[in-house]
Coordinates of N, CA and C in Angstrom, one line a residue:
M1 N 0.2 26.1 27.6 CA 0.4 25.3 28.8 C -0.4 24.0 28.7
R2 N 0.3 22.9 29.1 CA -0.4 21.6 28.9 C -1.6 21.4 29.9
Q3 N -2.6 20.8 29.4 CA -3.8 20.5 30.3 C -3.5 19.9 31.4
S4 N -4.1 20.1 32.6 CA -3.8 19.4 33.8 C -4.1 17.9 33.7
G5 N -3.1 17.2 34.1 CA -3.1 15.7 34.1 C -2.9 15.0 32.8
E6 N -2.5 15.9 31.7 CA -2.3 15.3 30.3 C -0.7 15.3 30.3
V7 N -0.3 13.9 30.2 CA 1.1 13.7 30.0 C 1.2 12.5 29.0
I8 N 1.9 12.8 27.9 CA 2.2 11.7 26.9 C 3.4 11.0 27.4
K9 N 3.4 9.7 27.6 CA 4.4 8.8 28.0 C 5.0 8.0 27.0
L10 N 4.2 7.7 25.8 CA 4.6 6.9 24.8 C 4.1 7.4 23.5
V11 N 5.1 7.5 22.5 CA 4.8 8.0 21.1 C 5.1 6.9 20.3
V12 N 4.0 6.4 19.5 CA 4.2 5.2 18.7 C 4.1 5.6 17.2
G13 N 5.1 5.3 16.4 CA 5.1 5.4 15.0 C 4.9 4.2 14.3
L14 N 3.9 4.2 13.4 CA 3.4 2.9 12.8 C 4.2 2.8 11.3
G15 N 4.4 1.5 11.1 CA 5.0 1.1 9.8 C 5.3 -0.3 9.6
N16 N 5.9 -0.7 8.7 CA 6.4 -2.0 8.5 C 7.9 -2.3 8.5
P17 N 8.3 -3.2 9.2 CA 9.8 -3.4 9.3 C 10.5 -4.0 8.0
G18 N 11.7 -3.7 7.8 CA 12.4 -4.3 6.7 C 12.8 -3.2 5.7
A19 N 13.9 -3.3 5.0 CA 14.4 -2.2 4.1 C 13.5 -2.0 2.9
E20 N 12.8 -3.2 2.5 CA 11.8 -3.0 1.4 C 10.6 -2.1 1.6
Y21 N 10.4 -1.9 3.0 CA 9.2 -1.0 3.3 C 9.7 0.4 3.8
A22 N 10.9 0.6 3.9 CA 11.4 1.8 4.6 C 11.0 3.2 4.0
S23 N 10.9 3.2 2.6 CA 10.5 4.5 2.0 C 9.1 4.4 1.5
T24 N 8.2 3.6 2.0 CA 6.9 3.6 1.5 C 6.0 4.5 2.3
R25 N 4.9 4.7 1.5 CA 3.8 5.7 2.2 C 3.4 5.2 3.6
H26 N 3.2 4.0 3.7 CA 2.7 3.3 5.0 C 3.6 3.5 6.1
N27 N 4.9 3.9 5.7 CA 5.8 4.0 6.9 C 6.2 5.5 7.3
V28 N 5.3 6.4 7.0 CA 5.5 7.7 7.5 C 5.4 7.8 9.1
G29 N 4.9 6.9 9.8 CA 5.0 7.0 11.3 C 6.4 6.7 11.6
F30 N 7.0 5.6 11.0 CA 8.4 5.3 11.4 C 9.3 6.6 11.1
M31 N 9.1 7.1 9.8 CA 10.0 8.3 9.4 C 9.7 9.4 10.4
T32 N 8.7 9.7 10.9 CA 8.3 10.8 11.9 C 9.1 10.5 13.3
I33 N 9.1 9.2 13.7 CA 9.8 8.9 15.0 C 11.4 9.2 14.6
E34 N 11.9 8.7 13.6 CA 13.2 9.1 13.2 C 13.6 10.5 13.1
K35 N 12.6 11.3 12.7 CA 12.7 12.8 12.6 C 12.8 13.3 13.9
I36 N 11.9 12.7 14.8 CA 11.9 13.4 16.2 C 13.3 13.1 16.8
L37 N 13.8 11.9 16.7 CA 15.0 11.4 17.3 C 16.1 12.2 16.8
S38 N 16.1 12.6 15.5 CA 17.4 13.4 14.9 C 17.3 14.9 15.6
G39 N 16.3 15.3 16.1 CA 16.3 16.6 16.7 C 16.6 16.5 18.1
L40 N 16.9 15.4 18.7 CA 17.2 15.2 20.1 C 18.7 15.2 20.4
P41 N 19.2 15.6 21.4 CA 20.6 15.6 21.6 C 21.2 14.1 21.5
A42 N 22.2 13.9 20.9 CA 22.8 12.7 20.8 C 23.0 12.0 22.0
G43 N 22.6 10.7 22.0 CA 22.9 9.9 23.2 C 21.8 10.0 24.3
R44 N 20.9 11.0 24.1 CA 19.9 11.2 25.1 C 18.8 10.0 25.2
F45 N 18.6 9.5 24.2 CA 17.6 8.5 24.1 C 18.3 7.1 23.8
E46 N 18.2 6.1 24.4 CA 18.9 4.7 24.3 C 17.8 3.8 23.5
E47 N 18.4 3.2 22.6 CA 17.6 2.1 21.8 C 17.7 0.8 22.4
S48 N 16.5 0.0 22.3 CA 16.6 -1.5 22.8 C 15.4 -2.2 21.9
S49 N 15.5 -3.5 22.0 CA 14.6 -4.3 21.3 C 13.6 -4.9 22.4
T50 N 12.4 -4.5 22.4 CA 11.4 -5.1 23.4 C 10.1 -5.1 22.9
A51 N 9.2 -5.9 23.4 CA 7.8 -5.9 23.1 C 7.7 -6.0 21.5
E52 N 8.6 -6.8 20.8 CA 8.5 -6.8 19.4 C 8.6 -5.4 18.7
S53 N 9.5 -4.5 19.2 CA 9.5 -3.2 18.7 C 10.9 -2.8 18.8
R54 N 11.3 -1.7 18.1 CA 12.5 -0.9 18.2 C 11.9 0.2 19.3
L55 N 12.6 0.2 20.4 CA 12.1 1.1 21.5 C 13.2 2.1 21.9
F56 N 12.9 3.4 21.9 CA 13.9 4.4 22.4 C 13.4 5.1 23.7
S57 N 14.2 4.9 24.7 CA 13.8 5.5 26.0 C 14.7 6.7 26.5
G58 N 14.1 7.6 27.1 CA 14.8 8.8 27.6 C 14.0 9.7 28.4
R59 N 14.5 11.0 28.5 CA 13.8 11.9 29.5 C 13.4 13.1 28.5
F60 N 12.0 13.5 28.8 CA 11.6 14.7 28.1 C 11.0 15.6 29.2
R61 N 11.5 16.9 29.3 CA 11.0 17.7 30.2 C 10.9 17.2 31.7
G62 N 11.9 16.4 32.1 CA 12.0 15.8 33.3 C 11.2 14.6 33.6
K63 N 10.5 14.1 32.4 CA 9.6 12.8 32.7 C 10.1 11.7 31.7
N64 N 10.0 10.7 32.0 CA 10.4 9.5 31.3 C 9.5 9.5 30.0
L65 N 10.1 9.1 28.8 CA 9.3 9.1 27.6 C 9.8 8.0 26.7
F66 N 9.0 7.3 26.1 CA 9.2 6.2 25.2 C 8.8 6.4 23.7
L67 N 9.6 6.1 22.8 CA 9.3 6.2 21.4 C 9.3 4.9 20.8
Q68 N 8.3 4.3 20.3 CA 8.1 2.9 19.9 C 7.9 2.8 18.4
M69 N 8.5 1.8 17.8 CA 8.3 1.6 16.3 C 8.0 -0.1 16.3
P70 N 6.8 -0.4 16.4 CA 6.4 -1.9 16.4 C 7.0 -2.5 15.2
Q71 N 7.5 -3.8 15.3 CA 8.2 -4.6 14.3 C 7.3 -5.8 13.9
T72 N 6.0 -5.7 14.2 CA 5.0 -6.8 14.1 C 4.3 -6.7 12.7
Y73 N 4.7 -5.8 11.8 CA 3.9 -5.5 10.7 C 2.7 -4.7 11.0
M74 N 2.2 -3.8 10.2 CA 1.2 -2.8 10.3 C -0.1 -3.4 11.1
N75 N -0.5 -4.6 10.4 CA -1.9 -5.0 10.9 C -1.9 -5.6 12.3
L76 N -0.7 -5.9 12.8 CA -0.6 -6.5 14.2 C 0.1 -5.4 15.2
S77 N 0.1 -4.2 14.8 CA 0.7 -3.1 15.6 C 0.3 -3.2 17.0
G78 N -1.0 -3.4 17.2 CA -1.6 -3.3 18.6 C -1.1 -4.4 19.5
K79 N -0.6 -5.4 19.0 CA 0.0 -6.4 20.0 C 1.2 -5.9 20.7
A80 N 2.1 -5.2 19.8 CA 3.4 -4.6 20.5 C 3.1 -3.5 21.3
V81 N 2.0 -2.7 20.9 CA 1.7 -1.5 21.7 C 1.1 -1.8 23.0
A82 N 0.2 -2.7 23.1 CA -0.5 -3.2 24.2 C 0.4 -3.9 25.3
V83 N 1.2 -4.7 24.8 CA 2.2 -5.5 25.5 C 3.1 -4.4 26.4
F84 N 3.6 -3.5 25.6 CA 4.6 -2.4 26.2 C 3.8 -1.6 27.1
A85 N 2.6 -1.1 26.7 CA 1.9 -0.2 27.4 C 1.5 -0.8 28.8
R86 N 1.0 -2.0 28.9 CA 0.7 -2.6 30.1 C 1.8 -2.9 31.0
R87 N 2.9 -3.3 30.4 CA 4.1 -3.7 31.1 C 4.6 -2.4 31.8
N88 N 4.3 -1.3 31.3 CA 4.9 0.0 31.9 C 3.8 1.0 32.4
A89 N 2.7 0.3 32.6 CA 1.5 1.0 33.2 C 1.1 2.3 32.6
I90 N 1.2 2.4 31.1 CA 0.8 3.5 30.4 C -0.6 3.3 30.0
K91 N -1.5 4.4 30.3 CA -2.8 4.2 29.8 C -3.1 4.7 28.5
P92 N -4.2 4.3 27.8 CA -4.4 4.8 26.5 C -4.3 6.3 26.2
E93 N -4.8 7.0 27.2 CA -4.8 8.4 27.1 C -3.4 9.2 27.1
E94 N -2.4 8.3 27.5 CA -1.0 8.7 27.7 C -0.2 8.3 26.4
I95 N -0.8 7.9 25.3 CA -0.2 7.4 24.2 C -0.5 8.3 23.0
L96 N 0.5 8.7 22.2 CA 0.2 9.5 20.9 C 0.7 8.4 19.8
V97 N -0.1 8.2 18.8 CA 0.1 7.3 17.7 C 0.2 8.1 16.4
I98 N 1.3 7.9 15.6 CA 1.5 8.6 14.4 C 1.4 7.5 13.3
S99 N 0.5 7.9 12.2 CA 0.2 7.0 11.2 C 0.0 7.7 9.8
D100 N -0.1 7.0 8.7 CA -0.4 7.5 7.5 C -1.9 7.7 7.4
D101 N -2.4 8.6 6.4 CA -3.8 8.7 6.2 C -4.1 8.8 4.8
L102 N -4.8 8.0 4.2 CA -5.3 8.1 2.8 C -6.3 9.3 2.5
D103 N -7.1 9.6 3.5 CA -8.0 10.7 3.3 C -7.5 12.1 3.4
L104 N -6.3 12.3 3.6 CA -5.7 13.5 3.7 C -4.6 13.6 2.5
P105 N -4.6 14.8 1.8 CA -3.5 14.9 0.7 C -2.1 15.0 1.4
L106 N -1.3 14.6 0.5 CA 0.3 14.7 0.9 C 0.5 16.2 1.2
G107 N 1.2 16.5 2.2 CA 1.5 17.8 2.7 C 0.5 18.2 3.9
R108 N -0.5 17.5 4.2 CA -1.4 17.9 5.2 C -1.3 16.8 6.4
M109 N -1.5 17.3 7.6 CA -1.6 16.4 8.7 C -2.7 16.7 9.6
R110 N -3.1 16.0 10.5 CA -4.3 16.3 11.5 C -4.0 15.6 12.8
L111 N -4.2 16.3 13.9 CA -4.1 15.8 15.2 C -5.5 15.6 15.8
R112 N -5.7 14.5 16.4 CA -7.0 14.2 17.2 C -6.7 13.7 18.5
A113 N -7.8 13.9 19.4 CA -7.5 13.5 20.8 C -8.1 12.1 21.0
G114 N -8.7 11.6 19.8 CA -9.4 10.2 19.9 C -10.1 9.9 18.6
G115 N -11.1 8.9 18.6 CA -11.9 8.6 17.5 C -11.7 7.2 17.1
S116 N -12.4 7.0 15.9 CA -12.3 5.7 15.3 C -11.1 5.3 14.6
D117 N -11.0 4.1 13.9 CA -9.8 3.7 13.3 C -9.7 4.3 11.9
G118 N -10.8 4.9 11.3 CA -10.9 5.4 9.9 C -10.4 4.5 9.0
G119 N -10.7 3.2 9.1 CA -10.3 2.3 8.1 C -8.8 1.8 8.1
H120 N -8.0 2.4 9.0 CA -6.6 2.1 9.1 C -6.4 0.9 10.0
N121 N -5.7 -0.2 9.4 CA -5.6 -1.4 10.0 C -4.6 -1.4 11.2
G122 N -3.6 -0.5 11.3 CA -2.8 -0.4 12.4 C -3.5 0.2 13.5
L123 N -4.3 1.3 13.4 CA -5.2 1.8 14.3 C -6.1 1.0 14.9
K124 N -6.8 0.1 14.0 CA -7.8 -0.9 14.3 C -7.1 -1.9 15.3
S125 N -6.0 -2.3 15.0 CA -5.3 -3.3 15.7 C -5.0 -2.8 17.3
I126 N -4.7 -1.4 17.2 CA -4.2 -0.9 18.7 C -5.5 -0.7 19.4
I127 N -6.6 -0.3 18.7 CA -7.8 0.0 19.5 C -8.3 -1.5 20.0
S128 N -8.3 -2.5 19.3 CA -8.6 -3.9 19.7 C -7.8 -4.4 20.8
E129 N -6.5 -4.2 20.7 CA -5.6 -4.8 21.7 C -5.7 -3.9 23.1
L130 N -5.8 -2.6 22.9 CA -5.8 -1.7 24.1 C -7.2 -1.9 24.8
G131 N -8.3 -2.2 23.9 CA -9.6 -2.2 24.4 C -10.1 -0.7 24.6
S132 N -9.5 0.1 24.0 CA -9.9 1.6 24.0 C -9.3 2.4 22.8
A133 N -10.1 3.5 22.4 CA -9.8 4.2 21.3 C -9.4 5.6 21.8
N134 N -9.1 5.7 23.2 CA -8.9 6.9 23.9 C -7.5 7.4 23.8
F135 N -6.7 7.2 22.7 CA -5.4 7.7 22.6 C -5.3 8.8 21.5
K136 N -4.2 9.6 21.6 CA -4.1 10.7 20.7 C -3.6 10.1 19.4
R137 N -3.9 10.9 18.3 CA -3.4 10.5 16.9 C -2.9 11.7 16.2
L138 N -1.8 11.4 15.4 CA -1.3 12.3 14.5 C -1.2 11.6 13.1
R139 N -2.2 12.0 12.4 CA -2.4 11.4 11.0 C -1.6 12.3 9.9
I140 N -0.9 11.5 9.1 CA -0.1 12.3 8.0 C -0.6 11.8 6.7
G141 N -1.0 12.9 5.9 CA -1.7 12.6 4.6 C -0.7 11.9 3.7
I142 N -1.1 10.9 2.9 CA -0.3 10.3 1.9 C -1.2 10.2 0.5
G143 N -2.4 10.9 0.5 CA -3.3 10.9 -0.6 C -3.9 9.7 -1.2
H144 N -5.0 9.8 -1.8 CA -5.5 8.7 -2.5 C -4.8 8.2 -3.7
Q145 N -5.0 6.9 -4.0 CA -4.3 6.5 -5.2 C -5.0 7.0 -6.5
E146 N -4.2 7.3 -7.6 CA -4.9 7.6 -8.8 C -5.3 6.4 -9.6
A147 N -4.7 5.3 -9.6 CA -5.0 4.0 -10.1 C -4.6 2.9 -9.3
G148 N -5.1 1.7 -9.5 CA -4.6 0.6 -8.9 C -5.2 0.4 -7.5
S149 N -4.7 -0.6 -6.7 CA -5.3 -1.0 -5.4 C -4.8 0.0 -4.3
T150 N -5.5 0.0 -3.3 CA -5.0 0.8 -2.2 C -3.7 0.2 -1.5
A151 N -3.6 -1.2 -1.5 CA -2.4 -1.8 -1.0 C -1.0 -1.3 -1.9
D152 N -1.4 -1.4 -3.2 CA -0.2 -0.8 -4.0 C 0.3 0.6 -3.7
H153 N -0.8 1.4 -3.5 CA -0.6 2.7 -3.1 C 0.2 2.9 -1.7
V154 N -0.4 2.3 -0.7 CA 0.2 2.5 0.7 C 1.6 1.8 0.6
L155 N 1.8 0.7 -0.1 CA 3.1 0.0 -0.1 C 4.1 0.6 -1.1
G156 N 3.7 1.6 -1.9 CA 4.6 2.2 -2.8 C 5.4 3.3 -2.3
S157 N 6.5 3.6 -3.0 CA 7.4 4.6 -2.4 C 6.9 6.0 -2.9
F158 N 7.3 7.1 -2.3 CA 7.0 8.3 -2.8 C 7.8 8.7 -4.1
T159 N 7.2 9.5 -4.9 CA 7.9 9.9 -6.2 C 8.8 11.0 -6.0
A160 N 9.7 11.3 -7.0 CA 10.6 12.3 -6.9 C 10.0 13.6 -6.6
D161 N 8.8 13.9 -7.3 CA 8.1 15.2 -7.1 C 7.4 15.3 -5.7
E162 N 7.1 14.1 -5.1 CA 6.5 14.1 -3.8 C 7.5 14.3 -2.7
T163 N 8.7 13.9 -3.0 CA 9.8 14.0 -1.8 C 10.0 15.3 -1.1
P164 N 10.1 16.4 -1.9 CA 10.2 17.6 -1.1 C 9.0 17.9 -0.2
V165 N 7.8 17.6 -0.7 CA 6.6 17.9 0.2 C 6.7 16.8 1.3
L166 N 7.2 15.6 1.2 CA 7.3 14.7 2.2 C 8.3 15.3 3.4
K167 N 9.4 15.7 2.9 CA 10.3 16.2 3.8 C 9.8 17.3 4.7
E168 N 9.1 18.3 4.0 CA 8.4 19.3 4.7 C 7.3 18.9 5.7
V169 N 6.5 18.1 5.3 CA 5.5 17.5 6.4 C 6.1 16.8 7.4
L170 N 7.2 16.1 7.2 CA 7.9 15.2 8.3 C 8.5 16.2 9.3
E171 N 9.1 17.3 8.8 CA 9.5 18.3 9.8 C 8.3 19.0 10.7
R172 N 7.3 19.2 10.1 CA 6.2 19.8 10.8 C 5.6 18.7 11.7
A173 N 5.5 17.4 11.2 CA 5.0 16.3 12.1 C 5.7 16.2 13.4
A174 N 7.1 16.2 13.1 CA 8.0 16.1 14.4 C 7.7 17.4 15.3
E175 N 7.6 18.5 14.8 CA 7.4 19.8 15.6 C 6.0 19.5 16.2
A176 N 4.8 19.0 15.6 CA 3.7 18.8 16.2 C 3.7 17.7 17.3
A177 N 4.4 16.8 17.1 CA 4.6 15.8 18.2 C 5.2 16.4 19.4
N178 N 6.3 17.2 19.2 CA 6.8 17.9 20.3 C 6.0 18.8 21.0
C179 N 5.1 19.5 20.3 CA 4.1 20.4 20.7 C 3.0 19.7 21.6
V180 N 2.7 18.6 21.3 CA 1.8 17.7 22.1 C 2.4 17.4 23.3
L181 N 3.7 17.0 23.3 CA 4.4 16.6 24.5 C 4.7 17.8 25.5
S182 N 4.9 18.9 24.8 CA 5.2 20.1 25.7 C 4.0 21.0 26.1
A183 N 3.1 21.1 25.2 CA 1.9 22.1 25.5 C 0.6 21.4 25.5
G184 N 0.4 20.1 25.1 CA -0.9 19.4 25.2 C -1.5 19.3 23.8
I185 N -2.5 18.4 23.7 CA -3.1 18.0 22.5 C -3.9 19.3 21.9
N186 N -4.7 20.0 22.9 CA -5.6 21.0 22.4 C -4.7 22.2 21.7
H187 N -3.6 22.6 22.4 CA -2.7 23.6 21.8 C -2.3 23.2 20.6
A188 N -1.8 21.9 20.5 CA -1.1 21.4 19.2 C -2.2 21.3 18.1
M189 N -3.4 20.9 18.3 CA -4.4 20.9 17.4 C -4.8 22.2 16.8
N190 N -4.8 23.3 17.7 CA -5.1 24.7 17.3 C -4.0 25.2 16.3
K191 N -2.8 24.8 16.6 CA -1.7 25.3 15.7 C -1.4 24.5 14.6
Y192 N -1.5 23.2 14.6 CA -1.1 22.3 13.5 C -2.1 21.8 12.7
N193 N -3.4 22.0 13.0 CA -4.5 21.4 12.1 C -4.7 22.3 10.9
A194 N -4.3 23.6 11.0 CA -4.5 24.5 9.8 C -3.7 24.0 8.6
K195 N -4.2 24.5 7.6 CA -3.5 24.3 6.3 C -2.0 24.9 6.4
P196 N -1.0 24.4 5.8 CA 0.3 24.8 5.8 C 0.3 26.3 5.6
Q197 N -0.3 26.8 4.6 CA -0.3 28.2 4.2 C -1.0 29.3 5.2
Q198 N -1.7 28.5 6.0 CA -2.4 29.3 7.1 C -1.7 29.3 8.4
M199 N -0.7 28.5 8.5 CA 0.0 28.5 9.7 C 0.9 29.5 9.9
E200 N 1.0 30.1 11.2 CA 2.0 31.2 11.5 C 3.4 30.5 11.6
K201 N 4.3 31.2 11.2 CA 5.6 30.8 11.3 C 6.2 31.0 12.6
E202 N 6.1 30.0 13.6 CA 6.5 30.1 14.9 C 7.3 28.8 15.3
T203 N 8.2 29.0 16.0 CA 9.0 27.7 16.5 C 8.5 27.2 17.9
V204 N 8.3 26.0 18.0 CA 8.1 25.4 19.3 C 9.4 25.3 20.1
T205 N 9.5 25.8 21.2 CA 10.6 25.7 22.0 C 10.5 24.5 22.9
T206 N 11.4 23.6 22.8 CA 11.4 22.4 23.6 C 12.5 22.4 24.6
T207 N 12.2 22.1 26.0 CA 13.2 22.0 26.9 C 13.4 20.6 27.4
L208 N 14.5 20.0 27.3 CA 14.7 18.6 27.5 C 15.4 18.4 29.0

């Protein structure tokens, strides 16, 4: 059961716009939004361009829900998120942000109710523009680079060997986001912060 008063109104996936970035590690936030949308009934969420974002609006469990993909480039993500949130009277604690994470190996993900930016420039921008770190996060592991710069790693594409692991974690990330929306952050953390092999095989039932 969702905690009293806890309603997520905005789910934000972070990434960089443009075809050249579409398959890069830094764009797993965008990929997760697309995975969530692919599991929703066709035509239920309408797309528009607003607040320098691709914005999808619809209803989830009888409540208005927005899915946002900022088109400002990663380091300025907060400008798009803050403008849209203020325009629609959405509080920081009513936001779930999905991002990549260098400190988690590929195949792992972690939900948090708040916290620091962890060195992630997209999260840093959102915290700065909202004036608050009190938003939920779903961090998806992309692993540390074996060689070269961090920028080259996060802006690089997944390898053929990594693709099956990526596909699996994106499925679980979409399930975890749905769980946050339907059952609350604490329930979702208890279920999805375990290592994949420790997780029970259970399905989240979503009522739209």
